[in-house]
CSV table of C-alpha atoms in Angstrom, one decimal:
chain,number,residue,atom,x,y,z
A,280,UNK,CA,136.9,134.7,126.9
A,281,UNK,CA,133.2,135.0,126.2
A,282,UNK,CA,131.3,136.8,123.5
A,283,UNK,CA,127.6,137.8,123.8
A,284,UNK,CA,126.0,139.0,120.6
A,285,UNK,CA,122.5,140.4,121.0
A,286,UNK,CA,120.3,143.5,121.2
A,287,UNK,CA,119.5,146.3,118.8
A,288,UNK,CA,121.4,146.4,115.5
A,289,UNK,CA,121.7,150.1,115.9
A,290,UNK,CA,123.6,149.9,119.2
A,291,UNK,CA,127.0,148.8,118.0
A,292,UNK,CA,128.6,149.1,121.5
A,293,UNK,CA,126.3,146.3,122.7
A,294,UNK,CA,126.6,144.1,119.6
A,295,UNK,CA,129.6,142.3,121.2
A,296,UNK,CA,131.1,142.2,124.7
A,297,UNK,CA,134.6,140.8,125.4
A,298,UNK,CA,134.9,139.3,128.8
A,299,UNK,CA,136.3,136.3,130.8
A,300,UNK,CA,133.3,134.5,132.1
A,301,UNK,CA,131.7,131.1,131.5
A,302,UNK,CA,134.6,128.9,130.5
A,303,UNK,CA,135.5,130.6,127.2
A,304,UNK,CA,132.1,130.2,125.6
A,305,UNK,CA,130.3,132.4,123.2
A,306,UNK,CA,126.6,133.2,123.7
A,307,UNK,CA,124.3,134.3,120.9
A,308,UNK,CA,120.8,135.6,121.0
A,309,UNK,CA,117.9,134.5,118.7
A,310,UNK,CA,117.7,137.9,117.1
A,311,UNK,CA,121.4,137.7,116.0
A,312,UNK,CA,121.0,134.2,114.7
A,313,UNK,CA,118.1,135.5,112.5
A,314,UNK,CA,120.3,138.4,111.3
A,315,UNK,CA,123.0,136.0,110.5
A,316,UNK,CA,120.7,134.0,108.3
A,317,UNK,CA,121.3,130.8,110.1
A,318,UNK,CA,125.1,131.0,109.7
A,319,UNK,CA,125.7,129.2,113.0
A,320,UNK,CA,125.5,125.4,113.2
A,321,UNK,CA,123.5,126.0,116.4
A,322,UNK,CA,121.2,128.6,115.0
A,323,UNK,CA,117.6,128.4,116.0
A,324,UNK,CA,117.4,127.0,119.5
A,325,UNK,CA,114.6,125.8,121.7
A,326,UNK,CA,113.1,129.2,122.2
A,327,UNK,CA,112.3,129.7,118.6
A,328,UNK,CA,110.7,126.3,118.2
A,329,UNK,CA,108.6,126.7,121.3
A,330,UNK,CA,107.2,130.0,120.2
A,331,UNK,CA,106.3,128.8,116.7
A,332,UNK,CA,104.7,125.6,118.1
A,333,UNK,CA,102.6,127.6,120.5
A,334,UNK,CA,101.5,129.9,117.7
A,335,UNK,CA,100.5,127.1,115.4
A,336,UNK,CA,98.6,125.4,118.2
A,337,UNK,CA,96.6,128.5,118.9
A,338,UNK,CA,95.7,128.8,115.2
A,339,UNK,CA,94.5,125.1,115.2
A,340,UNK,CA,92.5,125.6,118.4
A,341,UNK,CA,90.5,128.4,116.7
A,342,UNK,CA,89.8,126.3,113.6
A,343,UNK,CA,89.1,123.0,115.4
A,344,UNK,CA,91.7,121.1,113.3
A,345,UNK,CA,95.4,120.7,112.9
A,346,UNK,CA,97.3,123.9,112.4
A,347,UNK,CA,99.6,124.7,109.5
A,348,UNK,CA,102.6,122.4,109.2
A,349,UNK,CA,100.9,119.5,111.1
A,350,UNK,CA,99.4,116.4,109.7
A,351,UNK,CA,97.1,115.7,112.6
A,352,UNK,CA,95.8,117.2,115.8
A,353,UNK,CA,97.7,114.6,117.8
A,354,UNK,CA,101.0,115.7,116.2
A,355,UNK,CA,100.1,119.3,116.9
A,356,UNK,CA,99.3,118.6,120.5
A,357,UNK,CA,102.6,116.8,121.0
A,358,UNK,CA,104.4,119.9,119.6
A,359,UNK,CA,102.4,122.1,122.0
A,360,UNK,CA,103.3,119.9,124.9
A,361,UNK,CA,107.0,120.1,124.0
A,362,UNK,CA,106.8,123.8,123.7
A,363,UNK,CA,105.2,124.1,127.1
A,364,UNK,CA,107.9,121.8,128.6
A,365,UNK,CA,110.7,124.0,127.1
A,366,UNK,CA,109.1,127.2,128.3
A,367,UNK,CA,108.7,125.7,131.8
A,368,UNK,CA,112.4,124.8,131.8
A,369,UNK,CA,113.3,128.3,130.8
A,370,UNK,CA,111.2,129.8,133.5
A,371,UNK,CA,112.7,127.4,136.1
A,372,UNK,CA,116.2,128.3,134.9
A,373,UNK,CA,115.4,132.0,135.4
A,374,UNK,CA,114.8,131.4,139.1
A,375,UNK,CA,118.0,129.5,139.8
A,376,UNK,CA,121.2,131.4,140.9
A,377,UNK,CA,124.0,131.3,138.4
A,378,UNK,CA,126.3,128.3,139.0
A,379,UNK,CA,128.0,126.9,136.0
A,380,UNK,CA,129.3,123.9,138.0
A,381,UNK,CA,125.7,122.8,138.2
A,382,UNK,CA,124.8,123.9,134.7
A,383,UNK,CA,122.7,126.8,136.0
A,384,UNK,CA,123.3,130.0,134.0
A,385,UNK,CA,121.1,132.5,135.7
A,386,UNK,CA,118.2,134.6,134.5
A,387,UNK,CA,120.0,136.7,132.0
A,388,UNK,CA,120.7,133.8,129.6
A,389,UNK,CA,117.3,132.3,130.2
A,390,UNK,CA,115.6,135.5,129.3
A,391,UNK,CA,117.3,136.0,125.9
A,392,UNK,CA,117.2,132.3,125.1
A,393,UNK,CA,120.9,132.4,124.4
A,394,UNK,CA,122.9,129.6,122.7
A,395,UNK,CA,126.3,128.3,123.7
A,396,UNK,CA,128.8,128.4,120.8
A,397,UNK,CA,132.4,127.5,120.2
A,398,UNK,CA,134.7,130.4,119.1
A,399,UNK,CA,134.5,129.0,115.6
A,400,UNK,CA,130.7,129.2,115.6
A,401,UNK,CA,130.8,132.7,117.0
A,402,UNK,CA,133.2,133.7,114.3
A,403,UNK,CA,130.8,132.5,111.6
A,404,UNK,CA,127.9,134.4,113.1
A,405,UNK,CA,129.9,137.6,113.7
A,406,UNK,CA,131.2,137.5,110.1
A,407,UNK,CA,127.6,137.1,108.8
A,408,UNK,CA,126.4,140.0,110.9
A,409,UNK,CA,129.3,142.2,109.6
A,410,UNK,CA,128.7,141.2,106.0
A,411,UNK,CA,125.0,142.0,106.3
A,412,UNK,CA,125.7,145.4,107.9
A,413,UNK,CA,128.3,146.2,105.2
A,414,UNK,CA,125.8,145.3,102.4
A,415,UNK,CA,123.5,148.0,103.7
A,416,UNK,CA,126.2,150.6,104.2
A,417,UNK,CA,126.2,150.3,108.0
A,418,UNK,CA,129.5,148.7,108.8
A,419,UNK,CA,130.1,147.5,112.3
A,420,UNK,CA,133.1,149.4,113.5
A,421,UNK,CA,132.8,149.4,117.3
A,422,UNK,CA,136.0,148.3,119.1
A,423,UNK,CA,134.2,145.7,121.1
A,424,UNK,CA,132.6,144.1,118.0
A,425,UNK,CA,135.9,144.0,116.1
A,426,UNK,CA,137.9,142.6,119.0
A,427,UNK,CA,135.3,139.9,119.6
A,428,UNK,CA,135.4,138.9,116.0
A,429,UNK,CA,139.2,138.9,115.9
A,430,UNK,CA,139.4,136.8,119.1
A,431,UNK,CA,136.8,134.3,117.9
A,432,UNK,CA,138.6,133.9,114.5
A,433,UNK,CA,142.0,133.5,116.1
A,434,UNK,CA,141.1,131.0,118.7
A,435,UNK,CA,138.4,129.0,117.0
A,436,UNK,CA,138.7,125.3,116.1
A,437,UNK,CA,141.4,124.7,113.6
A,438,UNK,CA,142.5,128.4,113.4
A,439,UNK,CA,145.0,127.3,110.6
A,440,UNK,CA,142.2,125.8,108.5
A,441,UNK,CA,140.0,127.2,105.8
A,442,UNK,CA,136.6,128.6,106.9
A,443,UNK,CA,134.5,125.8,105.4
A,444,UNK,CA,136.7,123.2,107.0
A,445,UNK,CA,136.6,124.9,110.4
A,446,UNK,CA,132.8,125.1,110.2
A,447,UNK,CA,132.6,121.4,109.3
A,448,UNK,CA,134.9,120.5,112.2
A,449,UNK,CA,132.7,122.6,114.6
A,450,UNK,CA,129.6,120.8,113.3
A,451,UNK,CA,131.2,117.4,113.7
A,452,UNK,CA,132.4,118.2,117.2
A,453,UNK,CA,129.0,119.4,118.3
A,454,UNK,CA,127.2,116.5,116.8
A,455,UNK,CA,129.5,113.8,118.2
A,456,UNK,CA,129.6,115.2,121.7
A,457,UNK,CA,126.0,116.1,122.0
A,458,UNK,CA,124.6,112.8,120.6
A,459,UNK,CA,126.9,110.5,122.5
A,460,UNK,CA,126.1,109.0,126.0
A,461,UNK,CA,128.7,108.5,128.6
A,462,UNK,CA,127.8,105.7,131.0
A,463,UNK,CA,129.7,107.0,134.0
A,464,UNK,CA,127.6,110.2,134.1
A,465,UNK,CA,124.3,108.4,134.8
A,466,UNK,CA,125.4,107.3,138.3
A,467,UNK,CA,126.6,110.7,139.4
A,468,UNK,CA,123.9,113.0,138.0
A,469,UNK,CA,124.4,116.6,139.1
A,470,UNK,CA,121.9,118.2,141.5
A,471,UNK,CA,119.1,120.2,140.1
A,472,UNK,CA,118.1,118.1,137.0
A,473,UNK,CA,121.3,118.0,135.0
A,474,UNK,CA,121.8,115.8,132.0
A,475,UNK,CA,123.5,112.9,133.6
A,476,UNK,CA,125.1,110.8,130.9
A,477,UNK,CA,124.9,113.4,128.1
A,478,UNK,CA,126.9,116.6,127.7
A,479,UNK,CA,125.3,120.0,128.0
A,480,UNK,CA,125.9,122.5,125.1
A,481,UNK,CA,127.8,124.6,127.6
A,482,UNK,CA,130.2,121.7,128.2
A,483,UNK,CA,130.6,121.0,124.5
A,484,UNK,CA,131.5,124.6,123.8
A,485,UNK,CA,133.8,124.8,126.7
A,486,UNK,CA,135.7,121.6,125.6
A,487,UNK,CA,136.0,123.0,122.1
A,488,UNK,CA,137.3,126.4,123.2
A,489,UNK,CA,139.5,125.4,126.1
A,490,UNK,CA,140.8,122.1,124.8
A,491,UNK,CA,142.0,120.7,128.1
A,492,UNK,CA,145.2,118.6,128.0
A,493,UNK,CA,143.9,115.8,130.2
A,494,UNK,CA,140.9,114.6,132.3
A,495,UNK,CA,142.1,116.4,135.5
A,496,UNK,CA,142.5,119.7,133.6
A,497,UNK,CA,139.1,119.3,132.0
A,498,UNK,CA,137.4,118.9,135.4
A,499,UNK,CA,139.3,121.9,136.8
A,500,UNK,CA,138.3,124.1,133.9
A,501,UNK,CA,134.8,122.7,133.5
A,502,UNK,CA,133.7,121.5,137.1
A,503,UNK,CA,130.4,120.0,135.9
A,504,UNK,CA,132.5,117.3,134.1
A,505,UNK,CA,133.2,115.8,137.6
A,506,UNK,CA,130.3,113.5,137.1
A,507,UNK,CA,132.2,111.6,134.5
A,508,UNK,CA,135.1,109.2,135.1
A,509,UNK,CA,138.6,109.5,133.5
A,510,UNK,CA,137.8,107.1,130.6
A,511,UNK,CA,134.8,109.1,129.5
A,512,UNK,CA,136.5,112.5,129.8
A,513,UNK,CA,139.5,111.2,127.8
A,514,UNK,CA,137.0,110.1,125.1
A,515,UNK,CA,135.7,113.6,124.9
A,516,UNK,CA,139.2,115.1,124.7
A,517,UNK,CA,140.1,112.6,121.9
A,518,UNK,CA,137.1,113.8,119.9
A,519,UNK,CA,138.1,117.4,120.3
A,520,UNK,CA,141.8,116.6,119.4
A,521,UNK,CA,140.7,114.7,116.3
A,522,UNK,CA,138.6,117.5,114.9
A,523,UNK,CA,141.3,120.2,115.6
A,524,UNK,CA,144.2,118.0,114.5
A,525,UNK,CA,142.7,117.3,111.1
A,526,UNK,CA,142.4,121.0,110.4
A,527,UNK,CA,145.8,121.8,111.7
A,528,UNK,CA,147.5,119.1,109.6
A,529,UNK,CA,148.4,116.9,112.6
């Protein structure tokens, strides 16, 4: 199941789509993260930072000194270079055909600068959007939005746990899996510039949502994990099980 939240707030039928693509991930657009007030642990994303860095750099160029928020011209130039790198990556991604097994997600996701979320994170953002709409007397009542929210809440990490605990578990899972390196991946890097020994956000969200039972199942459900050996994949699965088990009282 996948949820995509994005678009005009007035178009409730496009606020959420329920489908079966992309390994059970939820995708969220920058506009919706803004509307949610940063409710998601993954709110923000590279797109927002690259735009703000470029704007600040432009202001500094006009004045001849460092822009607002920068201590020096060198710091600002480094931020501009990083923004340019991220933009180049997004443009390159838009030209590749969709192939999740190679961590290529096609032009649609590149264009909206979407983020990959676990169901727990999607539930947090969808609730924040619903609460914001309700506070202005414009409740979100479309069937697709309500079904997406219900699914995300039911199948999120630690569905038996309290909301704050579930959010903490989602944060912990994301942090531990994204920051860790897995040595076996370095020698079998995917074609097309994949991450090698680190997990992609898509893979982290897929692991959190699908919770494979063993290494073989993980590779079947998430083909890009084939670059890792059994030991590394089992370590990933243990991390997921630990986060979920604590919430479910196991």
